[in-house]
Coordinates of C-alpha atoms and ligand atoms in Angstrom, one line a residue:
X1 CA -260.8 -68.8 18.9
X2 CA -260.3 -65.2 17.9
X3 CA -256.1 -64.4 17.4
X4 CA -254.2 -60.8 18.3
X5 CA -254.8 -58.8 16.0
X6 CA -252.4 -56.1 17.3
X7 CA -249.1 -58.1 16.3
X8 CA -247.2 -56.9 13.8
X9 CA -244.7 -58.4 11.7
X10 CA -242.1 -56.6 9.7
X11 CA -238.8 -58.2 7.3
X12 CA -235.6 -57.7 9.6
X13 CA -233.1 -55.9 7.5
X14 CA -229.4 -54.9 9.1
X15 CA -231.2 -54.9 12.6
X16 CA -234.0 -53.0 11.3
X17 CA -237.5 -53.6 11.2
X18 CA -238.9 -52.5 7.9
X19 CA -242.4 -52.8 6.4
X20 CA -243.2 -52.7 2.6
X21 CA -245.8 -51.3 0.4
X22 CA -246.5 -55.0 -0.5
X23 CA -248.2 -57.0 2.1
X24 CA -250.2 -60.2 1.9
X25 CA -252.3 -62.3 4.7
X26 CA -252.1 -65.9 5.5
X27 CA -255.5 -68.2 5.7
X28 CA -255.7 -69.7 9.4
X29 CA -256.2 -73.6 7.8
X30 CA -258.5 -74.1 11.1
X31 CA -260.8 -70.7 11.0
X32 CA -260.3 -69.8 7.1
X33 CA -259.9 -66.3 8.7
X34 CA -257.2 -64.1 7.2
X35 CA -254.3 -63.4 9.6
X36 CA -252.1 -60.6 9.9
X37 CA -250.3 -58.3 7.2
X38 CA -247.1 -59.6 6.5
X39 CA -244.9 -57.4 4.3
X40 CA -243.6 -59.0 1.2
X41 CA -240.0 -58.1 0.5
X42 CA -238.2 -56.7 -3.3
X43 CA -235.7 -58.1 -4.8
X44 CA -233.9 -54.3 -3.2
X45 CA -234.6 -54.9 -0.3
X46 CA -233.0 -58.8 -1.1
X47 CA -229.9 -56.6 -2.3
X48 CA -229.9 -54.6 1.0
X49 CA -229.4 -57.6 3.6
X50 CA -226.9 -59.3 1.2
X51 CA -224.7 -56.1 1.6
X52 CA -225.2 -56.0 5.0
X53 CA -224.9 -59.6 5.6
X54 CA -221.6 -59.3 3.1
X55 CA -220.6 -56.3 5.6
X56 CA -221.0 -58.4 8.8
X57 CA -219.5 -61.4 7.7
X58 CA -215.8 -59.5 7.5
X59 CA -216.2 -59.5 11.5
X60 CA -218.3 -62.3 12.6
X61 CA -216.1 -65.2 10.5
X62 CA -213.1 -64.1 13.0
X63 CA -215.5 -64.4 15.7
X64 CA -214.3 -67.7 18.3
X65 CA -216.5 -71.1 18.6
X66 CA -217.3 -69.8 22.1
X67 CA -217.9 -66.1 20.9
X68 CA -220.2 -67.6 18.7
X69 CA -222.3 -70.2 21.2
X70 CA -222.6 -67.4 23.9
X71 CA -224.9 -65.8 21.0
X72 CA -227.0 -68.7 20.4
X73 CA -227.2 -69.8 23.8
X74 CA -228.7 -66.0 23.9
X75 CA -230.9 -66.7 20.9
X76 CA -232.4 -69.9 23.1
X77 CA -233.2 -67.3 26.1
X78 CA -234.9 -65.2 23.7
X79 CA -236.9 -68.1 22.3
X80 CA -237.6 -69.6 26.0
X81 CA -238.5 -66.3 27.1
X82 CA -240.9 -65.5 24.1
X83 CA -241.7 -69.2 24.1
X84 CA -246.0 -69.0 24.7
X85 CA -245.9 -66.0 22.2
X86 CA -244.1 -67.7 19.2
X87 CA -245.9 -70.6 19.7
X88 CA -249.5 -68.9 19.5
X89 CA -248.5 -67.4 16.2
X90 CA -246.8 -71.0 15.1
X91 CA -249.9 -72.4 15.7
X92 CA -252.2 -70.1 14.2
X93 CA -250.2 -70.1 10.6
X94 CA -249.7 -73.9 10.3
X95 CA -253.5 -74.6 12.4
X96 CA -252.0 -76.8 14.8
X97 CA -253.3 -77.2 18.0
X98 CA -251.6 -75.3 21.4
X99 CA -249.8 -78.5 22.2
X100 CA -248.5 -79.3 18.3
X101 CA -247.4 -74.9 18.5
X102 CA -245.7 -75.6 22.2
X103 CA -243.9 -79.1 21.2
X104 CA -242.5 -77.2 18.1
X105 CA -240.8 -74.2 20.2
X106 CA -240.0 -76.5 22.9
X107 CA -238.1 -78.8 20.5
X108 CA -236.6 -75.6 18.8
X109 CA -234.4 -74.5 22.0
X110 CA -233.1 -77.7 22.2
X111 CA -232.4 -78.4 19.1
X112 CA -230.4 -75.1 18.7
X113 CA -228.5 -76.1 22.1
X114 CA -227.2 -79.4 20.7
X115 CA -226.3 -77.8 17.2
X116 CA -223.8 -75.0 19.1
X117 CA -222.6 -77.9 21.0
X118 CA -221.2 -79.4 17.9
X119 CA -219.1 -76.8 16.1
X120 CA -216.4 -78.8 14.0
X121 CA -212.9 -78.4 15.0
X122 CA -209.6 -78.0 13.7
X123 CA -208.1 -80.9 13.9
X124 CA -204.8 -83.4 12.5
X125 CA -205.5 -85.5 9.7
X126 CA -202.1 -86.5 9.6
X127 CA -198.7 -86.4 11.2
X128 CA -195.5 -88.5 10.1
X129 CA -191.9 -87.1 10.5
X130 CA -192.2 -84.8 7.4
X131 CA -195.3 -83.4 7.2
X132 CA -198.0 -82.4 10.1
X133 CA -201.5 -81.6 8.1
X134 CA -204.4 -79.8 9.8
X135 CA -207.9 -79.7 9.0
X136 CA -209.5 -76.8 9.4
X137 CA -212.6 -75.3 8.7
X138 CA -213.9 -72.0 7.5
X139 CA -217.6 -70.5 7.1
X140 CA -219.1 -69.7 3.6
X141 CA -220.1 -66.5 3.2
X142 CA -223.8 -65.4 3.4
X143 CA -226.5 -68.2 3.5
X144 CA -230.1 -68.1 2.2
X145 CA -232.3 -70.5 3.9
X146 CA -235.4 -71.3 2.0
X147 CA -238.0 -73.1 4.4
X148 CA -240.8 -74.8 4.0
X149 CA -244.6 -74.8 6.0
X150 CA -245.4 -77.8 7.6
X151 CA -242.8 -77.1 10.9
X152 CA -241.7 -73.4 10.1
X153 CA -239.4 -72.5 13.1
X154 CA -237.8 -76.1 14.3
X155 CA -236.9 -76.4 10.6
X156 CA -235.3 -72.7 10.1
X157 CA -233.6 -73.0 13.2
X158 CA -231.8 -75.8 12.0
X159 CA -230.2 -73.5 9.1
X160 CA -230.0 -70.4 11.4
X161 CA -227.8 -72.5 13.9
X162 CA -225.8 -74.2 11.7
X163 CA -225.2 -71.3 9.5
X164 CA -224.3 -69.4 12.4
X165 CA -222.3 -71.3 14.7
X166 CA -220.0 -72.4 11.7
X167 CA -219.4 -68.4 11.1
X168 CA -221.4 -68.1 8.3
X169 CA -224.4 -65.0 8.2
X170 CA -228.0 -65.9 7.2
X171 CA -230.9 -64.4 5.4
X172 CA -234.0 -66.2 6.0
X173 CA -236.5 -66.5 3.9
X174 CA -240.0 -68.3 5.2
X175 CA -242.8 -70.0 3.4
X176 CA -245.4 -67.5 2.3
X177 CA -247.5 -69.8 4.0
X178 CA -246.3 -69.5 7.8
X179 CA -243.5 -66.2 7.6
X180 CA -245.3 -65.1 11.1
X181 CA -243.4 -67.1 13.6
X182 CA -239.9 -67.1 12.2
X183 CA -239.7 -63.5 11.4
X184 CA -240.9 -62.7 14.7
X185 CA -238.0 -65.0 16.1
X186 CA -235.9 -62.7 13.5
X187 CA -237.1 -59.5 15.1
X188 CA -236.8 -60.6 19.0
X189 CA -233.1 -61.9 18.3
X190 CA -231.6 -58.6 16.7
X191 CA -231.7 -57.2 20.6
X192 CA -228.6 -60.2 21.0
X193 CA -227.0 -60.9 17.2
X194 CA -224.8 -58.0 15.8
X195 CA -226.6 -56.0 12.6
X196 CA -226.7 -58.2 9.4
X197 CA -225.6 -61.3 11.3
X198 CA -229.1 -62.9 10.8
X199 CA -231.7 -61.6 8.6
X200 CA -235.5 -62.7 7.4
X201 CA -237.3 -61.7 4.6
X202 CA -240.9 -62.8 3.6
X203 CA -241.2 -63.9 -0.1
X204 CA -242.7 -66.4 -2.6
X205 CA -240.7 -68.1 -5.5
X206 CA -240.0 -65.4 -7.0
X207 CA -238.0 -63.9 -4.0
X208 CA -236.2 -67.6 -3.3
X209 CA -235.4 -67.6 -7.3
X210 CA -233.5 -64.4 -6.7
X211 CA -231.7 -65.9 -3.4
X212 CA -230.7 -68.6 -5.8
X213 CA -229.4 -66.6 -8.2
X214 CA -227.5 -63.6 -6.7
X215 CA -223.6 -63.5 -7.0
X216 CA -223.0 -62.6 -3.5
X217 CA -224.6 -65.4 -1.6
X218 CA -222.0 -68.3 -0.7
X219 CA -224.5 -71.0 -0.2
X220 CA -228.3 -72.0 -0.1
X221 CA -229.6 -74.8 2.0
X222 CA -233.4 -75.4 0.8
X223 CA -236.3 -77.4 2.5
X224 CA -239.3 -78.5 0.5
X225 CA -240.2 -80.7 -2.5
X226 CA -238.2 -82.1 -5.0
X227 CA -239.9 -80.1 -7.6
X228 CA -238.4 -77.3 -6.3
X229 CA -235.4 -78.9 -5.6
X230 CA -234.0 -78.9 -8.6
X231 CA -235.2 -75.7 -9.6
X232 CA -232.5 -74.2 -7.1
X233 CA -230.1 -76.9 -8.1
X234 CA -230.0 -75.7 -11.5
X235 CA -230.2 -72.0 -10.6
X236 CA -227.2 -72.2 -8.3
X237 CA -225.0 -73.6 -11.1
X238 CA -223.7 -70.9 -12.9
X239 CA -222.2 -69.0 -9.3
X240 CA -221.4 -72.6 -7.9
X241 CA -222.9 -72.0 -5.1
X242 CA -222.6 -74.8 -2.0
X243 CA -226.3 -76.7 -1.8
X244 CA -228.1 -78.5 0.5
X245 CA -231.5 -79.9 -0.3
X246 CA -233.8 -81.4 2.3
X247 CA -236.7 -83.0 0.3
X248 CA -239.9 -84.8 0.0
X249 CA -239.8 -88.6 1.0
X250 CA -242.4 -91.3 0.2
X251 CA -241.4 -92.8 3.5
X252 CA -242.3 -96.6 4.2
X253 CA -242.3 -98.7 7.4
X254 CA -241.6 -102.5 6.6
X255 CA -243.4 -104.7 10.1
X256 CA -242.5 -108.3 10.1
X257 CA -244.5 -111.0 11.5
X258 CA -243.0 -111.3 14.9
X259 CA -243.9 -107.8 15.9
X260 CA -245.6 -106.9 19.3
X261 CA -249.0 -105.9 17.5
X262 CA -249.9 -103.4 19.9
X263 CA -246.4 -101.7 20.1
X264 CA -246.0 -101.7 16.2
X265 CA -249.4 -100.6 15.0
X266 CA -249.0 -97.6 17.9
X267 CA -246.2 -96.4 16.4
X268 CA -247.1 -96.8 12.6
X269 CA -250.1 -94.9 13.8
X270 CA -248.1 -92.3 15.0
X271 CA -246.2 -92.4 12.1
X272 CA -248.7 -91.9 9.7
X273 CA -250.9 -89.3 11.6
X274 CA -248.9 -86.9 13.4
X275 CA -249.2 -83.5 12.4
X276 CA -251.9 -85.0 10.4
X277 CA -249.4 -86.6 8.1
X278 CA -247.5 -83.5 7.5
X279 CA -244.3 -84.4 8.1
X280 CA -241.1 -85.3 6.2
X281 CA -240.7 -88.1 7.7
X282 CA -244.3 -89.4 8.1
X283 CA -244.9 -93.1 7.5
X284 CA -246.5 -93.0 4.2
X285 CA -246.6 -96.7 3.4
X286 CA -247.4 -99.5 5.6
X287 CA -246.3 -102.8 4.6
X288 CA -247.6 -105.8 6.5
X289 CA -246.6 -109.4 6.2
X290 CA -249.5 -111.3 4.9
X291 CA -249.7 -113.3 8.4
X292 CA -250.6 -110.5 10.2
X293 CA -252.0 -108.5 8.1
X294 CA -255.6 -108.8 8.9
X295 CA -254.8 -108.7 13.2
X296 CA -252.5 -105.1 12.4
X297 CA -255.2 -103.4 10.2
X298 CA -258.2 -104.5 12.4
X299 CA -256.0 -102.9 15.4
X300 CA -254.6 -100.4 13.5
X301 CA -258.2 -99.0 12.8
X302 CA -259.0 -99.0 16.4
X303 CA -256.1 -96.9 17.2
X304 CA -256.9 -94.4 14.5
X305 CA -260.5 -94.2 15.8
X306 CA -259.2 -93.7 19.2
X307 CA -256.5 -91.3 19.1
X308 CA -256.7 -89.5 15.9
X309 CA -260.2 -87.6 15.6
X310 CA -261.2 -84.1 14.5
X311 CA -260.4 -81.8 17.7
X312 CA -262.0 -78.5 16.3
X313 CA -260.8 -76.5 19.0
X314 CA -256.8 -76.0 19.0
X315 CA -256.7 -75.3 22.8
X316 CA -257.7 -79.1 23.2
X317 CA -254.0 -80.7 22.9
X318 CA -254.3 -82.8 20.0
X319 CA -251.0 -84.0 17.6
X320 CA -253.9 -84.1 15.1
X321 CA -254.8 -81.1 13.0
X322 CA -256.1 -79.7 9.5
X323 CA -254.0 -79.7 6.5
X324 CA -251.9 -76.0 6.6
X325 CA -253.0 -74.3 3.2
X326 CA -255.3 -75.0 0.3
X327 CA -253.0 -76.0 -2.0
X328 CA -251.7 -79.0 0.1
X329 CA -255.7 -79.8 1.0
X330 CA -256.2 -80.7 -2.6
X331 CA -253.6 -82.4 -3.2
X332 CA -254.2 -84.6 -0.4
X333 CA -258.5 -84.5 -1.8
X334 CA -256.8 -85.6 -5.7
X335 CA -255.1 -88.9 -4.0
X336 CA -258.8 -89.6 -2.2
X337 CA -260.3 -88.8 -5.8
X338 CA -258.0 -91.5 -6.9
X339 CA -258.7 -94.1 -4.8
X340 CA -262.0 -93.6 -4.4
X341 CA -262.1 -93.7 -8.5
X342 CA -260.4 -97.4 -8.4
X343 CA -263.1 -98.5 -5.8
X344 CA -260.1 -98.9 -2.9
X345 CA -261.1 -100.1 0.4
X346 CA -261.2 -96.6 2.7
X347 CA -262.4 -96.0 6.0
X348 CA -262.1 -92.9 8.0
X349 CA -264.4 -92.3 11.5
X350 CA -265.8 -89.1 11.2
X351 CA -269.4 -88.8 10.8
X352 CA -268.8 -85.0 10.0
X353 CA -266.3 -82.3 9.8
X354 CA -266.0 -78.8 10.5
X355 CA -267.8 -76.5 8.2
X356 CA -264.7 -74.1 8.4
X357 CA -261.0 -75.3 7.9
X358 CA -258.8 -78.0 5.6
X359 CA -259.9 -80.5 7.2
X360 CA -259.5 -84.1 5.9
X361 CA -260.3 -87.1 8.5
X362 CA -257.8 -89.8 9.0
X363 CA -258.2 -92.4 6.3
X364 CA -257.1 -95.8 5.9
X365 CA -257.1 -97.0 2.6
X366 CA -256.4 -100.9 2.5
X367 CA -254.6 -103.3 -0.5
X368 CA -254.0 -100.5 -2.4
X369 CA -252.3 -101.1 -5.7
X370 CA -248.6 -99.9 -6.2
X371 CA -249.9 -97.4 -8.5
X372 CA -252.2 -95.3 -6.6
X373 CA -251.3 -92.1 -6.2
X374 CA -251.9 -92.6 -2.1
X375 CA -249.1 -95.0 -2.7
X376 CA -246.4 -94.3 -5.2
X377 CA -246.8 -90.3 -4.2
X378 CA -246.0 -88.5 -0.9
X379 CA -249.4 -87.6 0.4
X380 CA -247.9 -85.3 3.1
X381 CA -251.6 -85.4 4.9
X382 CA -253.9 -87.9 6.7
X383 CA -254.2 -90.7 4.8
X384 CA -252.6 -94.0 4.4
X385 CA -252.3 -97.0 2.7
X386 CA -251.6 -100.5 4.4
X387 CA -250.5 -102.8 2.0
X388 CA -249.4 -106.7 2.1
X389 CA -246.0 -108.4 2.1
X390 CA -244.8 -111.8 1.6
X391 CA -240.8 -112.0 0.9
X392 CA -238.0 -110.0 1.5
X393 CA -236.8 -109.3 -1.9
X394 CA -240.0 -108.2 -3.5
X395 CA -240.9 -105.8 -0.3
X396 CA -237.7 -104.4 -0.9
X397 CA -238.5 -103.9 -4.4
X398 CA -241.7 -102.0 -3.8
X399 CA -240.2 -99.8 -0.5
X400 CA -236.9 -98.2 -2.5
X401 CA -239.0 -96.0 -4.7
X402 CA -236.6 -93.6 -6.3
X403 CA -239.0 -90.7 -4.2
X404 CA -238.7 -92.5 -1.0
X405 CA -235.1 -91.9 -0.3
X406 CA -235.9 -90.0 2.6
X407 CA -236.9 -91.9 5.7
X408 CA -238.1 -95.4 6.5
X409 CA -239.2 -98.0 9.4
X410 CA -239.0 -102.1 10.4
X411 CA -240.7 -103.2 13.3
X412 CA -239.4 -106.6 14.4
X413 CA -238.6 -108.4 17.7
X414 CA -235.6 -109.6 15.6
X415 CA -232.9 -106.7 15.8
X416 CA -230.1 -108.0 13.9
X417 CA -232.5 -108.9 10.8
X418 CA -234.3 -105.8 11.2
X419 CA -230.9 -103.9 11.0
X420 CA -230.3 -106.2 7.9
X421 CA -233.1 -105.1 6.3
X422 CA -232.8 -101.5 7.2
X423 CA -229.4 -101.6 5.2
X424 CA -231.3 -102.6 2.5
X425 CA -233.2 -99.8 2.3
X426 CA -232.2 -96.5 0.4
X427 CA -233.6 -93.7 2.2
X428 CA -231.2 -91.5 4.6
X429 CA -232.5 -92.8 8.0
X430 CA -234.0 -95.9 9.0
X431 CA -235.7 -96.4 12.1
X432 CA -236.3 -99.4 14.1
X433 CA -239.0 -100.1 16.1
X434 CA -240.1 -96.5 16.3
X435 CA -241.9 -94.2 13.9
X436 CA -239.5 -91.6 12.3
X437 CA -238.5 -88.8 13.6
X438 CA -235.5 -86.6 12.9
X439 CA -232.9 -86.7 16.0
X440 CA -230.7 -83.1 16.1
X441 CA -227.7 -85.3 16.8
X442 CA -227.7 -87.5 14.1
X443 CA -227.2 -86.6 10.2
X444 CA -230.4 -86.4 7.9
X445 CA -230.0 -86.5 5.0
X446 CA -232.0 -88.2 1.8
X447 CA -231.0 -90.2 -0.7
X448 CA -232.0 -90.4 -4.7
X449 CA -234.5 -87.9 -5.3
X450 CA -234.9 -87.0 -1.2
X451 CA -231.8 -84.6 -1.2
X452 CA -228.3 -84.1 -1.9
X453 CA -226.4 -83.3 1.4
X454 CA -227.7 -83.2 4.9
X455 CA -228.0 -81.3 7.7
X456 CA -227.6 -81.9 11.3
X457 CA -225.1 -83.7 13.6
X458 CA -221.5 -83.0 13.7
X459 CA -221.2 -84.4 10.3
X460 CA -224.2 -81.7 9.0
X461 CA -222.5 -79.0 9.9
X462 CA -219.4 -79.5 7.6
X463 CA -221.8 -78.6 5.1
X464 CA -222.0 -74.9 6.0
X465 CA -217.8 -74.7 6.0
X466 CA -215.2 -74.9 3.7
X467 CA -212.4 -77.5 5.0
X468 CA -209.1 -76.4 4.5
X469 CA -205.9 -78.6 5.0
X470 CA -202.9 -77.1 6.3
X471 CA -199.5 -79.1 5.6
X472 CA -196.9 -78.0 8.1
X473 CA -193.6 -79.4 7.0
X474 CA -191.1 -80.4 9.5
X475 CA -188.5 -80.9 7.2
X476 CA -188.3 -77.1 6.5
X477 CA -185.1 -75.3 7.2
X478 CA -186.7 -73.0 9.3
Ligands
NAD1 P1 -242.0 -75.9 -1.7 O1 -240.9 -76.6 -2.5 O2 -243.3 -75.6 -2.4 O3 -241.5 -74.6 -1.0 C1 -240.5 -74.5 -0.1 C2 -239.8 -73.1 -0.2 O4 -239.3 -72.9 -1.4 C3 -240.8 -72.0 0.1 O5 -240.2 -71.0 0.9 C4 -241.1 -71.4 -1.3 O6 -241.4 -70.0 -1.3 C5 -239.7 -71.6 -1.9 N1 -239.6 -71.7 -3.4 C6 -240.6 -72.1 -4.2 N2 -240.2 -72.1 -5.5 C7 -238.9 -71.6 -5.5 C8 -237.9 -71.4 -6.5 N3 -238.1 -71.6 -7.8 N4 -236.7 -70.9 -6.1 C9 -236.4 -70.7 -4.7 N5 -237.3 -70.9 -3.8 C10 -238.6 -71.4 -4.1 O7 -242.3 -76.9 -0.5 P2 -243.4 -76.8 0.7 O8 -244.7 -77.2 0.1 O9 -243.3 -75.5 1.4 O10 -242.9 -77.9 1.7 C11 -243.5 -79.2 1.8 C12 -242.4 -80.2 1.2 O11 -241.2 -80.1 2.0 C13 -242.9 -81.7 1.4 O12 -242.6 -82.3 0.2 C14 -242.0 -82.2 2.5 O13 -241.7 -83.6 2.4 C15 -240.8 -81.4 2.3 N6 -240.0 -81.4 3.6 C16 -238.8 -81.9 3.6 C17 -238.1 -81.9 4.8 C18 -236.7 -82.6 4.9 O14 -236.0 -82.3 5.9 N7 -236.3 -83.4 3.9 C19 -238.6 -81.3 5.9 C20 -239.9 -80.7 5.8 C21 -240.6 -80.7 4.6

């Protein structure tokens, strides 16, 4: 599985393509070969698409909802017609398989399509016989997007379309760990977005420090860890800028004891293990009720050793896959250290693994204590704990983790207790019955240390606007 070597990549700068004296390479997690040059970009060249961006936002605010949809319906063309090419290089950063690369892009277009669908109105907030007040709302300014690795374009996309349809420009700025894909998206849209409208730039932290800082950008909406999280947060305060943060969640899936077996541990499993547990969202804790507990893990293992194997070579379709870099391999190898230090029940079906690549087999690690690190961190890789239940309150107690705020799961044939429960639960979107999975028309958002804000649905997209009332008197002389 040898890759193009021919692409090239460049930062996208005013509707230019510009290269840099600094250039780095990314690791394919599956080969450990080194990728293509990417150029890094200066904190200049940062400078340079905030004027332009500054520039083009005197025009494109004023531009209509409708203006503004024609452009991303033409960024979906672009994308559909660039589709098998974007998701080679996708797949080749983050070392998913074909499928995992062609399910991202796929999911891309239509996510965009339902965001520009969704532009928030003006509309009346009010009307007696004095007064008539309007809401209306107005973009930000320029927006830095600061992305994380694990799904590089679906999860930019969600800031470029937002950012965009609400009137606002962007400058995007990748993970260092994946910048192929969404700068090429960056370069094959200028042809259909107006100079400065939409930007990317390849950086580390240093470059997203600078984004966070810089008196001239409106807003910053950030994916990634908490840890970085409220770096930004603090860096933003002294030019106010507007903040949304999309963090980590230690996600937990609560199955009662009147569960369909098969139908709950199949989508736990596919919770836990798709994208090899690299997911926001991924189940990351499995609590059982004690009465079932033995029948789920027994099945639950089956289904693992069934559906979620090594697949060395990405053209197989496989949702299964090595972890993306080194750094996140050992942090996902320190939480094995750990358990495997406290004597934990593990079992994972591999007999061997490549020589070459991050891989880590599926692991289940059973009756785990609460103070693990498999269980009271985010492991955001292949392994999971399934731990026992008896009551309510106490499960409760052990699922609301002040770092699980993000997502969360109840399987029960009961729907009105499960939806009981899932109001219980402090994390920004529950789901029952199916693993979790972030739906473009619904808001996502995390609570406690998940996030502050949200993104997506109608109600995301007030995020990227300022709302202005208008009061209209009718009692005016005029
Ligand atoms: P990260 O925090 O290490 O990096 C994310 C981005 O921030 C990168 O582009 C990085 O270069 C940049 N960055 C790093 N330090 C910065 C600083 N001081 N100032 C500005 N920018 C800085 O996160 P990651 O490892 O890339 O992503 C994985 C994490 O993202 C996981 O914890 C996962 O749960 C989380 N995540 C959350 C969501 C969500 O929607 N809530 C979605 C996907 C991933």
């Amino acid at each position: 599985m040898g890759f193009n070597n021919d692409r090239k990549f460049y930062n996208i700068i005013n509707g230019e393509k510009r290269s840099a004296e600094k250039t780095h390479r990314v690791t394919d997690p599956r080969t450990e070969e080194l990728l293509w040059e990417v150029p890094v970009a200066t904190t200049q060249e940062l400078d340079e698409a905030v004027a332009a961006a500054t520039k083009a936002f005197q025009s494109w605010r004023w531009t209509s909802i409708s203006e503004r949809q024609a452009v991303l319906d033409k960024i979906v063309q672009v994308i559909e017609e660039n589709a098998a090419e974007l998701a080679d290089i996708a797949r080749k950063e983050t070392g998913k398989s074909l499928l995992m690369g062609q399910i991202e892009i796929g999911n891309t277009t239509r996510q965009i399509k339902v965001i520009a669908s969704q532009a928030p109105q003006d509309h009346v907030q009010h009307e007696d016989s004095e007064v008539k007040i309007l809401a209306t709302h107005q973009p930000l300014g320029v927006v830095a997007a600061i992305c994380p690795w694990n799904f590089p374009v679906i999860l930019s996309t969600i800031k470029i379309a937002s950012a965009l349809i609400t009137g606002n420009c962007v400058i995007i700025k990748p993970s260092p760990f994946t910048p192929y894909a969404v700068l090429k998206l960056v370069e094959l849209c200028q042809a259909v977005v107006p100079p400065g409208v939409f930007q990317g730039l390849n950086g580390g932290a240093d470059l997203g420090a600078f984004m966070t800082t810089h008196e001239k950008i409106a807003k910053v909406s950030f994916t990634g860890t908490a840890a970085t999280g409220k770096k930004i947060m603090a860096a933003c305060a002294p030019t106010l800028k507007r903040l949304t943060l999309e963090l980590a969640g230690n996600d937990a899936a609560i199955v009662c004891p009147d569960v369909d077996l098969a139908q709950a541990v199949e989508q736990t499993a596919t919770g836990s293990f798709f994208n090899a547990g690299q997911m926001c969202v991924a189940t990351k804790r499995v609590y059982v009720h004690e009465d079932i507990y033995d029948a789920f893990l027994c099945k639950f293992k089956a289904e693992v050793k069934e559906k979620y194997r090594i697949v060395d070579d990405g053209d197989v379709p496989s949702v299964f896959g090595p972890v993306s870099n080194k750094l996140q391999f050992d942090t996902v190898e320190r939480m094995l250290a750990d358990a495997k230090e406290r004597g934990l029940e593990m079992e994972s079906f591999e007999q061997s693994v490549p020589e070459k690549g991050y891989w880590i087999p599926a692991t289940i690690v059973s009756d785990a204590p609460e103070d693990a690190l498999v269980v009271k961190e985010e492991q955001f890789g292949p392994i999971i704990p399934i731990l026992r239940w008896r009551d309510e309150k106490e499960v409760l107690a052990r699922v609301n983790l002040d770092n699980a705020g993000l997502g969360a799961a109840v399987y029960s044939r009961d729907i009105a207790y499960a939806e009981n429960i899932a109001r219980k639960i402090e994390a920004g979107s529950v789901y029952i019955n199916k693993f979790e999975i972030p739906n473009e028309n619904a808001f996502f958002s995390g609570f406690k240390s998940s996030g502050l804000g949200g993104e997506l649905g109608k109600q995301g997209l007030l995020s990227y606007c300022y709302t202005q009332s208008i009061h209209i008197s009718k009692v005016s002389p005029y």
